[in-house]
Coordinates of C-alpha atoms in Angstrom, one line a residue:
M1 CA -0.1 0.0 0.2
H2 CA 1.2 3.5 -1.2
Q3 CA 2.1 5.5 2.1
K4 CA 1.1 9.2 1.6
R5 CA 3.9 11.4 2.8
E6 CA 4.2 15.2 3.1
S7 CA 5.6 17.0 0.5
L8 CA 7.8 20.2 0.2
A9 CA 8.0 22.1 -2.8
F10 CA 11.1 23.8 -4.1
D11 CA 12.7 25.4 -7.5
V12 CA 15.9 23.5 -7.1
V13 CA 17.0 20.6 -4.9
F14 CA 20.4 19.9 -4.2
A15 CA 21.2 16.4 -3.3
G16 CA 24.7 16.5 -1.4
G17 CA 26.6 18.6 0.5
G18 CA 30.1 18.5 -1.1
P19 CA 31.9 21.5 -2.6
A20 CA 30.3 20.4 -6.2
N21 CA 26.8 21.0 -5.2
L22 CA 27.7 24.0 -2.2
A23 CA 29.3 25.9 -5.2
A24 CA 26.4 25.4 -7.2
A25 CA 23.8 26.7 -4.8
I26 CA 26.1 29.9 -4.0
H27 CA 26.5 30.6 -7.8
L28 CA 23.1 29.8 -8.4
K29 CA 22.0 32.7 -5.7
N30 CA 24.6 35.2 -6.7
L31 CA 23.7 34.7 -10.5
I32 CA 19.8 35.6 -9.3
G33 CA 20.8 38.3 -7.0
D34 CA 23.0 40.2 -9.9
H35 CA 20.0 39.7 -12.7
N36 CA 17.5 41.2 -9.8
N37 CA 19.7 44.0 -9.0
R38 CA 19.9 44.9 -12.8
N39 CA 16.0 44.2 -14.0
G40 CA 13.8 45.3 -11.1
S41 CA 10.8 44.3 -13.4
N42 CA 11.7 41.0 -14.4
R43 CA 12.9 39.7 -11.4
V44 CA 13.5 35.6 -10.6
E45 CA 12.4 34.2 -7.8
A46 CA 13.8 30.9 -6.7
E47 CA 13.6 28.5 -3.5
I48 CA 16.7 26.8 -3.5
A49 CA 17.4 23.7 -0.7
L50 CA 20.6 21.5 -0.3
I51 CA 19.9 18.8 1.9
D52 CA 23.1 16.7 3.4
K53 CA 23.3 13.5 5.2
G54 CA 25.9 14.1 7.6
R55 CA 25.2 15.7 11.1
H56 CA 26.7 18.7 10.6
A57 CA 28.2 20.2 7.2
G58 CA 31.3 18.8 6.5
A59 CA 30.8 15.6 8.3
H60 CA 31.2 12.9 5.6
L61 CA 34.1 15.4 3.5
L62 CA 37.4 13.5 3.6
S63 CA 40.2 14.3 1.4
G64 CA 43.9 14.9 1.1
A65 CA 44.3 17.4 -0.3
V66 CA 46.0 20.1 -2.0
L67 CA 43.5 22.8 -3.6
D68 CA 43.5 24.3 -6.9
T69 CA 42.0 27.3 -6.2
R70 CA 41.1 28.4 -9.9
A71 CA 37.6 27.5 -9.3
L72 CA 37.2 29.2 -5.8
E73 CA 38.4 32.3 -7.3
E74 CA 36.3 32.5 -9.8
L75 CA 33.0 31.8 -7.4
M76 CA 34.6 34.2 -4.5
P77 CA 37.6 36.5 -5.6
D78 CA 37.2 37.7 -2.4
Y79 CA 37.3 34.1 -0.5
R80 CA 40.6 35.3 1.8
E81 CA 38.5 38.3 3.0
R82 CA 35.7 35.8 3.7
N83 CA 38.0 33.9 5.9
C84 CA 38.3 30.9 3.9
P85 CA 40.0 28.3 6.2
L86 CA 43.0 27.1 4.1
E87 CA 46.2 25.9 5.3
T88 CA 49.7 27.1 4.3
S89 CA 50.9 26.6 0.5
V90 CA 53.1 24.0 -0.6
T91 CA 56.7 25.2 -0.8
A92 CA 58.6 21.8 -1.2
E93 CA 57.6 18.9 -2.6
G94 CA 58.6 15.9 -3.5
V95 CA 57.7 12.3 -5.6
F96 CA 59.1 9.3 -4.0
F97 CA 59.2 5.5 -5.2
L98 CA 59.6 3.2 -1.9
T99 CA 60.6 -0.6 -1.7
E100 CA 60.2 -2.2 1.7
K101 CA 63.3 -0.4 3.1
K102 CA 64.5 2.5 1.2
K103 CA 63.4 5.6 -0.7
F104 CA 64.1 6.8 -4.4
A105 CA 63.5 10.4 -5.2
F106 CA 62.4 11.4 -8.6
P107 CA 65.0 13.8 -10.1
F108 CA 62.2 15.9 -11.4
L109 CA 58.4 16.6 -11.3
P110 CA 56.2 16.9 -14.6
E111 CA 54.2 19.6 -14.5
P112 CA 50.8 18.3 -13.7
F113 CA 52.5 16.9 -10.4
R114 CA 53.6 20.1 -9.2
N115 CA 51.6 21.8 -6.4
K116 CA 54.0 24.1 -5.1
G117 CA 52.1 27.3 -4.5
Y118 CA 48.8 25.6 -4.1
P119 CA 47.3 25.6 -0.4
F120 CA 46.4 22.6 1.5
V121 CA 43.1 22.3 2.7
S122 CA 40.9 20.4 5.0
L123 CA 37.7 19.4 3.0
S124 CA 35.8 19.0 6.1
R125 CA 36.8 22.4 7.4
F126 CA 36.1 23.8 3.8
G127 CA 32.9 22.3 3.3
A128 CA 31.8 23.4 6.7
W129 CA 32.8 26.9 5.3
L130 CA 31.0 26.7 2.2
A131 CA 27.9 25.6 3.8
G132 CA 28.1 28.9 5.8
E133 CA 28.6 31.0 2.9
A134 CA 25.5 29.4 1.3
E135 CA 23.5 29.9 4.1
K136 CA 24.6 33.5 3.9
A137 CA 23.5 33.8 0.3
G138 CA 20.0 32.5 1.5
V139 CA 20.2 28.5 0.4
Q140 CA 17.7 26.6 2.9
L141 CA 20.3 23.8 4.3
F142 CA 18.7 20.8 5.6
D143 CA 21.6 18.5 7.7
N144 CA 21.0 15.3 9.1
T145 CA 19.0 14.7 6.0
A146 CA 19.4 11.3 3.9
A147 CA 17.7 10.9 0.8
T148 CA 16.9 7.5 -0.1
A149 CA 15.6 7.5 -3.8
P150 CA 15.3 10.0 -6.6
L151 CA 11.2 10.8 -7.2
V152 CA 10.6 9.9 -10.8
E153 CA 7.4 10.7 -12.3
E154 CA 6.3 10.2 -16.0
G155 CA 9.6 9.9 -17.0
T156 CA 11.0 12.9 -15.0
V157 CA 12.9 13.3 -12.0
C158 CA 10.8 15.8 -9.8
G159 CA 12.7 15.5 -6.2
V160 CA 14.1 13.2 -3.9
L161 CA 12.5 11.4 -0.9
T162 CA 14.0 11.3 2.1
G163 CA 14.4 8.5 4.7
D164 CA 12.1 7.4 7.6
L165 CA 13.2 8.2 11.1
G166 CA 12.4 6.0 14.2
L167 CA 12.3 2.8 12.8
D168 CA 13.7 -0.3 14.8
R169 CA 16.1 -3.1 13.5
Q170 CA 12.9 -5.4 12.3
G171 CA 11.5 -1.9 10.6
N172 CA 8.8 -1.6 12.9
Q173 CA 7.8 2.3 14.1
K174 CA 9.1 3.4 17.3
P175 CA 7.0 5.9 19.4
D176 CA 9.1 8.4 17.9
Y177 CA 9.1 7.5 14.3
L178 CA 8.6 10.2 11.2
A179 CA 8.1 9.5 7.8
G180 CA 10.2 10.5 5.0
I181 CA 9.0 13.3 3.2
E182 CA 8.9 14.3 -0.7
L183 CA 11.0 17.0 -1.4
R184 CA 9.8 17.9 -4.7
A185 CA 11.7 20.6 -7.4
K186 CA 11.9 21.6 -11.0
I187 CA 15.3 20.5 -11.3
T188 CA 17.2 18.0 -8.9
V189 CA 21.2 18.1 -8.6
F190 CA 22.7 15.0 -7.4
G191 CA 26.4 15.4 -6.0
E192 CA 26.8 13.1 -3.4
G193 CA 30.5 11.6 -4.1
A194 CA 31.7 8.8 -5.4
A195 CA 29.1 5.7 -5.9
G196 CA 26.2 7.6 -4.4
N197 CA 22.7 5.6 -3.9
L198 CA 21.0 8.1 -5.8
T199 CA 23.1 8.2 -8.9
D200 CA 23.0 3.9 -9.0
E201 CA 19.1 4.6 -8.9
L202 CA 19.4 7.3 -11.6
Q203 CA 21.4 4.7 -14.2
R204 CA 18.8 2.3 -13.5
A205 CA 16.0 4.6 -14.0
F206 CA 17.3 6.1 -17.4
P207 CA 19.2 4.8 -20.2
V208 CA 22.5 6.7 -19.3
Q209 CA 24.9 7.0 -22.1
T210 CA 28.3 5.3 -20.5
G211 CA 31.6 6.9 -21.5
S212 CA 34.1 4.8 -23.5
S213 CA 35.6 2.5 -20.5
A214 CA 34.2 1.5 -17.4
Q215 CA 34.7 3.7 -14.3
L216 CA 37.4 3.4 -11.8
Y217 CA 37.8 3.6 -8.3
E218 CA 40.2 3.6 -5.3
T219 CA 39.7 3.6 -1.5
G220 CA 41.6 6.7 0.0
V221 CA 42.4 6.1 4.1
K222 CA 43.4 9.1 5.8
E223 CA 45.0 9.8 9.1
V224 CA 45.7 13.4 11.0
W225 CA 48.7 13.4 13.3
R226 CA 50.2 15.8 15.5
I227 CA 53.8 15.2 15.5
P228 CA 56.7 17.0 17.2
A229 CA 58.2 20.0 15.7
G230 CA 61.2 19.6 13.2
R231 CA 60.4 16.4 11.1
M232 CA 58.6 18.2 8.5
E233 CA 58.3 22.2 7.6
A234 CA 55.0 23.7 7.0
G235 CA 54.2 23.6 3.3
D236 CA 56.0 20.1 2.6
A237 CA 54.2 17.8 0.1
R238 CA 55.3 14.4 -0.4
H239 CA 54.1 11.7 -2.4
T240 CA 55.0 8.1 -2.9
F241 CA 54.2 4.9 -4.9
G242 CA 55.6 1.5 -4.9
Y243 CA 56.0 0.0 -1.1
P244 CA 53.8 -1.7 0.2
L245 CA 51.4 -2.3 -2.9
P246 CA 52.6 -5.2 -5.6
S247 CA 53.5 -3.5 -8.8
E248 CA 50.0 -5.0 -10.5
T249 CA 47.9 -2.7 -7.8
Y250 CA 47.4 0.8 -8.6
G251 CA 48.0 3.3 -5.6
G252 CA 50.3 5.4 -3.4
G253 CA 50.8 7.8 -0.3
W254 CA 50.8 11.2 0.8
L255 CA 52.5 12.9 3.3
Y256 CA 51.2 17.0 3.8
A257 CA 52.6 19.2 6.2
F258 CA 49.8 21.8 7.2
T259 CA 51.9 23.2 10.2
N260 CA 55.2 22.2 11.4
T261 CA 53.2 19.7 13.9
D262 CA 50.1 19.1 12.0
L263 CA 50.3 16.2 9.3
S264 CA 47.7 14.9 6.8
V265 CA 49.0 11.1 6.1
G266 CA 47.2 8.9 3.7
F267 CA 47.0 5.7 1.4
V268 CA 44.9 5.0 -1.6
T269 CA 44.5 1.5 -2.9
A270 CA 42.9 0.3 -6.1
I271 CA 39.5 -1.4 -5.9
D272 CA 39.3 -4.4 -8.2
R273 CA 36.4 -6.8 -8.0
T274 CA 38.6 -9.6 -9.3
A275 CA 41.3 -8.8 -6.6
P276 CA 39.3 -7.9 -3.6
M277 CA 42.0 -9.1 -1.1
S278 CA 43.6 -5.8 -0.5
D279 CA 43.1 -4.1 2.5
P280 CA 43.3 -0.3 2.3
H281 CA 43.7 0.1 6.2
L282 CA 46.4 -2.2 6.4
N283 CA 48.2 -0.5 3.6
L284 CA 48.1 2.4 5.3
Q285 CA 49.5 0.9 8.7
L286 CA 51.9 -0.9 6.8
F287 CA 53.1 2.6 4.9
K288 CA 53.7 4.1 8.1
Q289 CA 56.1 1.6 9.1
H290 CA 58.2 2.2 6.1
P291 CA 61.7 4.1 7.9
F292 CA 60.8 7.2 5.5
V293 CA 57.6 7.5 7.2
A294 CA 58.2 6.2 10.7
S295 CA 60.8 8.6 11.2
I296 CA 58.3 11.4 10.7
L297 CA 55.7 10.1 12.8
E298 CA 57.3 8.4 16.0
G299 CA 56.3 10.2 18.9
G300 CA 53.4 11.6 17.6
T301 CA 49.9 11.4 17.9
L302 CA 46.8 10.1 15.9
V303 CA 44.0 12.7 16.0
E304 CA 41.5 11.5 13.2
Y305 CA 41.0 8.7 10.8
G306 CA 38.5 8.2 8.2
A307 CA 38.3 6.4 4.3
K308 CA 36.3 7.5 1.7
A309 CA 36.0 5.8 -2.3
I310 CA 37.0 8.2 -4.9
T311 CA 36.0 8.3 -8.5
S312 CA 39.3 8.2 -10.8
G313 CA 38.2 6.8 -14.3
G314 CA 38.2 10.4 -15.8
L315 CA 36.6 11.5 -19.0
N316 CA 36.7 8.2 -20.8
A317 CA 34.5 6.9 -17.8
M318 CA 32.0 9.8 -17.8
A319 CA 28.3 8.8 -17.8
R320 CA 25.9 11.5 -19.1
I321 CA 25.6 14.2 -16.9
F322 CA 21.9 15.6 -17.0
G323 CA 18.6 14.0 -17.7
P324 CA 15.2 14.8 -17.6
G325 CA 14.7 17.1 -14.4
F326 CA 18.1 16.3 -13.1
L327 CA 21.9 17.2 -13.5
V328 CA 25.2 15.4 -11.9
T329 CA 28.1 17.4 -10.5
G330 CA 31.3 16.5 -8.8
E331 CA 32.9 13.2 -8.0
S332 CA 29.3 11.8 -9.1
A333 CA 30.0 12.6 -12.5
G334 CA 33.2 11.6 -12.6
M335 CA 34.9 15.2 -12.3
L336 CA 38.6 14.1 -10.4
N337 CA 42.0 14.4 -12.6
M338 CA 43.7 11.1 -11.0
Q339 CA 46.9 12.6 -12.9
R340 CA 46.9 15.5 -10.5
L341 CA 45.3 14.0 -7.5
K342 CA 42.7 16.6 -7.5
G343 CA 39.3 17.2 -7.6
I344 CA 37.7 20.0 -5.3
H345 CA 38.4 22.3 -8.3
L346 CA 36.7 20.6 -10.9
A347 CA 33.7 19.7 -8.4
M348 CA 33.2 23.1 -8.0
K349 CA 33.5 24.0 -11.6
S350 CA 30.8 21.4 -12.4
G351 CA 28.7 22.6 -9.7
M352 CA 28.9 26.5 -11.1
L353 CA 28.3 25.4 -14.8
A354 CA 25.3 23.5 -13.3
A355 CA 24.0 27.0 -11.7
E356 CA 24.4 28.7 -15.0
T357 CA 22.5 25.9 -16.7
I358 CA 19.7 26.1 -14.0
F359 CA 19.6 29.9 -13.8
E360 CA 18.9 30.2 -17.7
A361 CA 16.2 27.5 -17.3
L362 CA 14.8 29.3 -14.4
L363 CA 14.9 32.7 -16.9
R364 CA 12.9 30.5 -19.5
N365 CA 10.8 28.8 -17.1
D366 CA 11.9 25.6 -19.2
F367 CA 13.0 22.6 -17.5
S368 CA 13.2 19.9 -19.9
A369 CA 16.0 17.7 -20.7
A370 CA 16.7 19.8 -24.1
M371 CA 17.2 22.9 -21.9
L372 CA 19.5 21.0 -19.4
Q373 CA 21.5 19.6 -22.0
G374 CA 22.8 23.2 -21.9
Y375 CA 25.1 21.9 -18.6
E376 CA 27.0 19.7 -20.9
T377 CA 27.7 22.1 -23.7
R378 CA 29.3 24.5 -20.8
F379 CA 31.1 21.4 -19.9
R380 CA 32.6 20.7 -22.8
N381 CA 33.5 24.4 -23.4
S382 CA 35.4 24.8 -20.1
W383 CA 38.7 24.5 -18.9
A384 CA 37.4 21.5 -16.8
Y385 CA 36.7 19.5 -19.9
E386 CA 40.1 20.5 -21.4
E387 CA 41.8 19.3 -18.1
L388 CA 39.9 16.3 -18.1
L389 CA 40.9 15.5 -21.7
A390 CA 44.4 15.9 -21.3
A391 CA 44.6 13.3 -18.4
R392 CA 41.9 11.2 -19.9
N393 CA 44.3 8.1 -20.6
F394 CA 46.4 8.1 -17.2
R395 CA 44.5 5.8 -14.7
Q396 CA 43.3 3.3 -17.3
A397 CA 47.5 2.7 -18.1
F398 CA 48.0 1.6 -14.6
D399 CA 45.5 -1.4 -15.3
N400 CA 48.4 -3.6 -17.0
G401 CA 50.5 -2.6 -13.8
L402 CA 53.1 0.1 -12.1
Y403 CA 55.9 0.2 -14.8
Y404 CA 53.7 0.3 -17.6
G405 CA 51.5 3.0 -16.4
L406 CA 54.3 5.1 -15.7
L407 CA 55.7 4.8 -19.2
Q408 CA 52.2 5.3 -20.4
S409 CA 52.2 8.6 -18.6
G410 CA 55.6 9.8 -19.7
M411 CA 54.4 8.8 -23.2
E412 CA 51.0 10.7 -22.5
L413 CA 53.2 13.8 -21.2
K414 CA 55.5 14.0 -24.1
F415 CA 52.8 13.1 -26.8
P416 CA 49.4 14.2 -25.5
G417 CA 46.7 11.8 -26.9
V418 CA 48.9 8.8 -27.6
S419 CA 47.6 5.9 -25.5
L420 CA 49.3 2.6 -24.8
A421 CA 46.0 1.7 -23.1
S422 CA 44.2 1.4 -26.0
G423 CA 46.5 -0.9 -27.5
F424 CA 49.9 1.0 -28.5
L425 CA 52.8 -1.2 -26.7
R426 CA 50.1 -3.5 -25.0
K427 CA 51.8 -6.1 -22.8
K428 CA 51.6 -9.8 -24.1
E429 CA 50.2 -10.9 -20.7
G430 CA 47.3 -8.2 -21.0
S431 CA 44.7 -10.4 -21.4
G432 CA 41.7 -10.2 -18.7
E433 CA 41.8 -14.1 -18.2
L434 CA 45.1 -14.2 -17.3
R435 CA 45.0 -11.2 -15.0
Q436 CA 42.0 -13.1 -13.3
E437 CA 43.6 -16.0 -12.6
K438 CA 46.9 -14.3 -11.2
K439 CA 44.2 -13.0 -9.0
R440 CA 42.7 -15.3 -7.6
F441 CA 42.8 -16.5 -3.9
S442 CA 45.5 -18.9 -3.1
G443 CA 43.8 -20.2 -0.1
A444 CA 46.5 -19.2 2.3
P445 CA 45.2 -17.2 5.4
P446 CA 46.6 -13.5 5.4
K447 CA 49.6 -12.9 7.2
P448 CA 48.4 -11.4 10.9
F449 CA 49.0 -7.6 11.5
H450 CA 49.7 -6.5 15.2
P451 CA 49.4 -2.7 15.4
D452 CA 51.8 -1.3 18.3
G453 CA 49.0 1.3 19.5
K454 CA 51.6 3.8 19.0
L455 CA 52.5 4.1 15.3
T456 CA 50.0 1.5 14.1
F457 CA 46.5 0.9 15.0
G458 CA 44.2 -1.6 14.6
K459 CA 40.7 -0.7 12.6
E460 CA 38.8 -0.4 16.1
E461 CA 41.2 2.2 17.5
C462 CA 41.1 4.0 14.3
L463 CA 37.2 3.8 14.0
Y464 CA 36.9 5.7 17.5
R465 CA 39.1 8.7 15.9
S466 CA 36.4 9.0 13.0
G467 CA 33.7 10.5 15.2
T468 CA 31.4 8.0 13.7
M469 CA 27.9 7.6 15.3
H470 CA 24.9 5.8 14.1
E471 CA 21.5 5.0 16.2
E472 CA 22.0 1.6 17.2
N473 CA 18.2 0.5 16.9
Q474 CA 17.5 0.9 13.1
P475 CA 17.1 -1.2 9.8
C476 CA 20.7 -2.1 8.9
H477 CA 21.7 -0.2 5.6
L478 CA 24.2 -2.6 4.4
R479 CA 21.9 -5.4 3.2
I480 CA 22.8 -8.8 1.7
N481 CA 20.1 -11.1 0.5
P482 CA 19.6 -14.3 2.8
S483 CA 19.8 -16.6 -0.1
D484 CA 23.1 -14.9 -1.3
M485 CA 24.5 -14.6 2.6
A486 CA 23.8 -18.8 2.4
E487 CA 25.2 -19.4 -0.7
I488 CA 27.8 -16.9 -1.7
C489 CA 29.2 -15.8 1.5
L490 CA 29.3 -18.3 3.3
E491 CA 30.0 -21.1 0.8
R492 CA 31.5 -20.1 -2.7
C493 CA 33.2 -16.5 -1.6
R494 CA 34.9 -18.5 1.4
E495 CA 36.2 -20.9 -1.4
E496 CA 37.0 -18.4 -4.1
Y497 CA 38.2 -15.5 -2.4
G498 CA 38.5 -16.2 1.6
N499 CA 35.5 -14.0 2.5
P500 CA 37.3 -10.6 1.6
C501 CA 34.7 -7.9 2.8
S502 CA 36.3 -8.8 6.3
R503 CA 39.5 -7.3 5.1
F504 CA 38.7 -4.5 2.1
C505 CA 36.5 -2.8 4.7
P506 CA 38.6 0.2 6.5
A507 CA 35.9 0.4 9.5
K508 CA 35.5 -3.7 10.5
V509 CA 31.8 -3.6 9.8
Y510 CA 32.0 -7.4 8.0
E511 CA 33.0 -10.0 10.6
F512 CA 32.9 -13.6 10.0
T513 CA 32.4 -16.1 13.5
E514 CA 32.8 -19.8 13.5
T515 CA 30.6 -20.8 16.7
P516 CA 28.3 -22.0 17.1
E517 CA 28.1 -22.2 13.3
P518 CA 29.7 -20.3 10.5
A519 CA 28.1 -16.6 10.2
L520 CA 28.5 -13.0 9.0
K521 CA 27.7 -10.3 11.0
I522 CA 27.6 -7.0 9.9
N523 CA 28.6 -4.2 12.3
A524 CA 26.6 -1.6 10.5
S525 CA 27.3 1.0 13.2
N526 CA 31.0 0.7 12.3
C527 CA 30.2 2.2 8.9
L528 CA 32.4 5.0 7.4
H529 CA 29.9 5.6 4.6
C530 CA 33.1 4.9 2.4
K531 CA 31.4 2.7 -0.2
T532 CA 34.4 0.2 -0.7
C533 CA 32.2 -2.8 0.2
T534 CA 29.7 -2.4 -2.7
L535 CA 32.8 -1.3 -5.2
A536 CA 35.1 -4.3 -4.1
D537 CA 32.3 -7.1 -3.5
P538 CA 33.4 -9.3 -6.1
Y539 CA 29.7 -10.6 -6.4
G540 CA 27.8 -7.5 -6.2
I541 CA 25.7 -8.4 -3.5
I542 CA 26.3 -5.8 -1.0
S543 CA 23.8 -3.2 -1.0
W544 CA 24.3 0.2 0.6
T545 CA 21.3 2.2 1.5
P546 CA 21.4 5.5 3.6
P547 CA 21.2 5.1 7.4
E548 CA 19.1 7.4 9.1
G549 CA 20.2 10.9 8.5
G550 CA 23.0 12.1 11.0
G551 CA 24.8 8.9 11.2
G552 CA 28.2 8.0 10.0
P553 CA 31.6 9.7 10.5
G554 CA 32.2 13.3 12.1
Y555 CA 34.7 14.5 10.4
K556 CA 36.1 17.7 11.6
L557 CA 39.7 17.9 10.4
S558 CA 40.1 15.4 7.2

């Protein structure tokens, strides 16, 4: 029986509180304000809402990050006067190849890898600041609000449905139950980061045209440290590749000195359904044990921990970014340049282009798909498209291994457009069948890792530093069909892959017990909302759905 729900009507609803949608909402308000100041008799009025599932602005935002300020300068030329929370700028940088005990510095840095002069930024603090600027501009912000599905009527998106509150684990209504509401809009903008549940629904609801290659993802695991002075100078940026990853797995680490004592340290690991045994959390702990990194961190204190999936396929993997009644921005649209390890500026630019398209639609009172196609036209005429075009083959080249990828990226820098990934100098062992066979589970249990509690930490201790909180008595938001649980999790996956979900999850959500009988325990309250499980699960049987609004991590420094 269809449940009648309360409905709120807006002109524009932004689903997701990251830099893409926040920049879009601010820019749209600015465009409307400028227009109304010039045209008193032909004013545009628009009710604009932005929803965020985190319990406060920036709670779910996590990144390295070094910020290219190009889009920020376009959006807010006076961002420094507005007290934008940027850290110190990069003054010294280096890229290193790590073996188990040694490091080898690259003799020079190609232009795309250079960061000198760009500021470090805490994305959670930056997002909270942008949210404040959006509120000042008149955008209605709703935190603690999780959208569970797009509203689709007669082939057009007309808003989003928010999640019910006050259900117990069995789905029964508790005394404080509140039904989710319909947030209706003429245009809905989806900017929910990598592997969003709403954009997944859009893929199923509409015949979305996909890019020429499959989308790729990584898991980034990050820690914020406070270290003794004298180890790194404020403004130092160091990137690494190699140890602890095997050469066939893409990834690498970073060390960013925000101050002489405040440090961002993290590690990125490729997500591969055919090789799901990798443990992103463990890779960061092993990275910290390398003498190069340990000498910097020893004697320091772990302050904050977090993890998130990263969209890295680039231009060639982008799906259509508009449709009837909707636009897609930021990482949800694939706006990230893995060659530069940057995406915030591209996300913000995509939001600004979306805002310009929405403004034109409001002026003309035309919200058709043909009108919204202007978003794609604007994108293809922008510097964001040019940047992604230049880096379009970078990430895919590393599918054939580290050394092949380095050769490809070097060729791409020297001869733009030449792609080893598309066949030139392809490795003889490049067949998918051979790579699949090489990555099969060996049957041997993983080597036990014993954190020391000083430099390295277990997942439980790290989780405590993430500020993660969930209402315990609510339906599990990580769903596996009972038949799949019995036939795949406890039989097929155990034999073929050794139940990798107990390793690839950076928050110990999935735990196998043997007594009184083999079972999979899902610790949903541990979830960091990183989406690694849905992307790394080799059988695709894990369904991530939003928990009650406000649940999840509470990042403040990441």
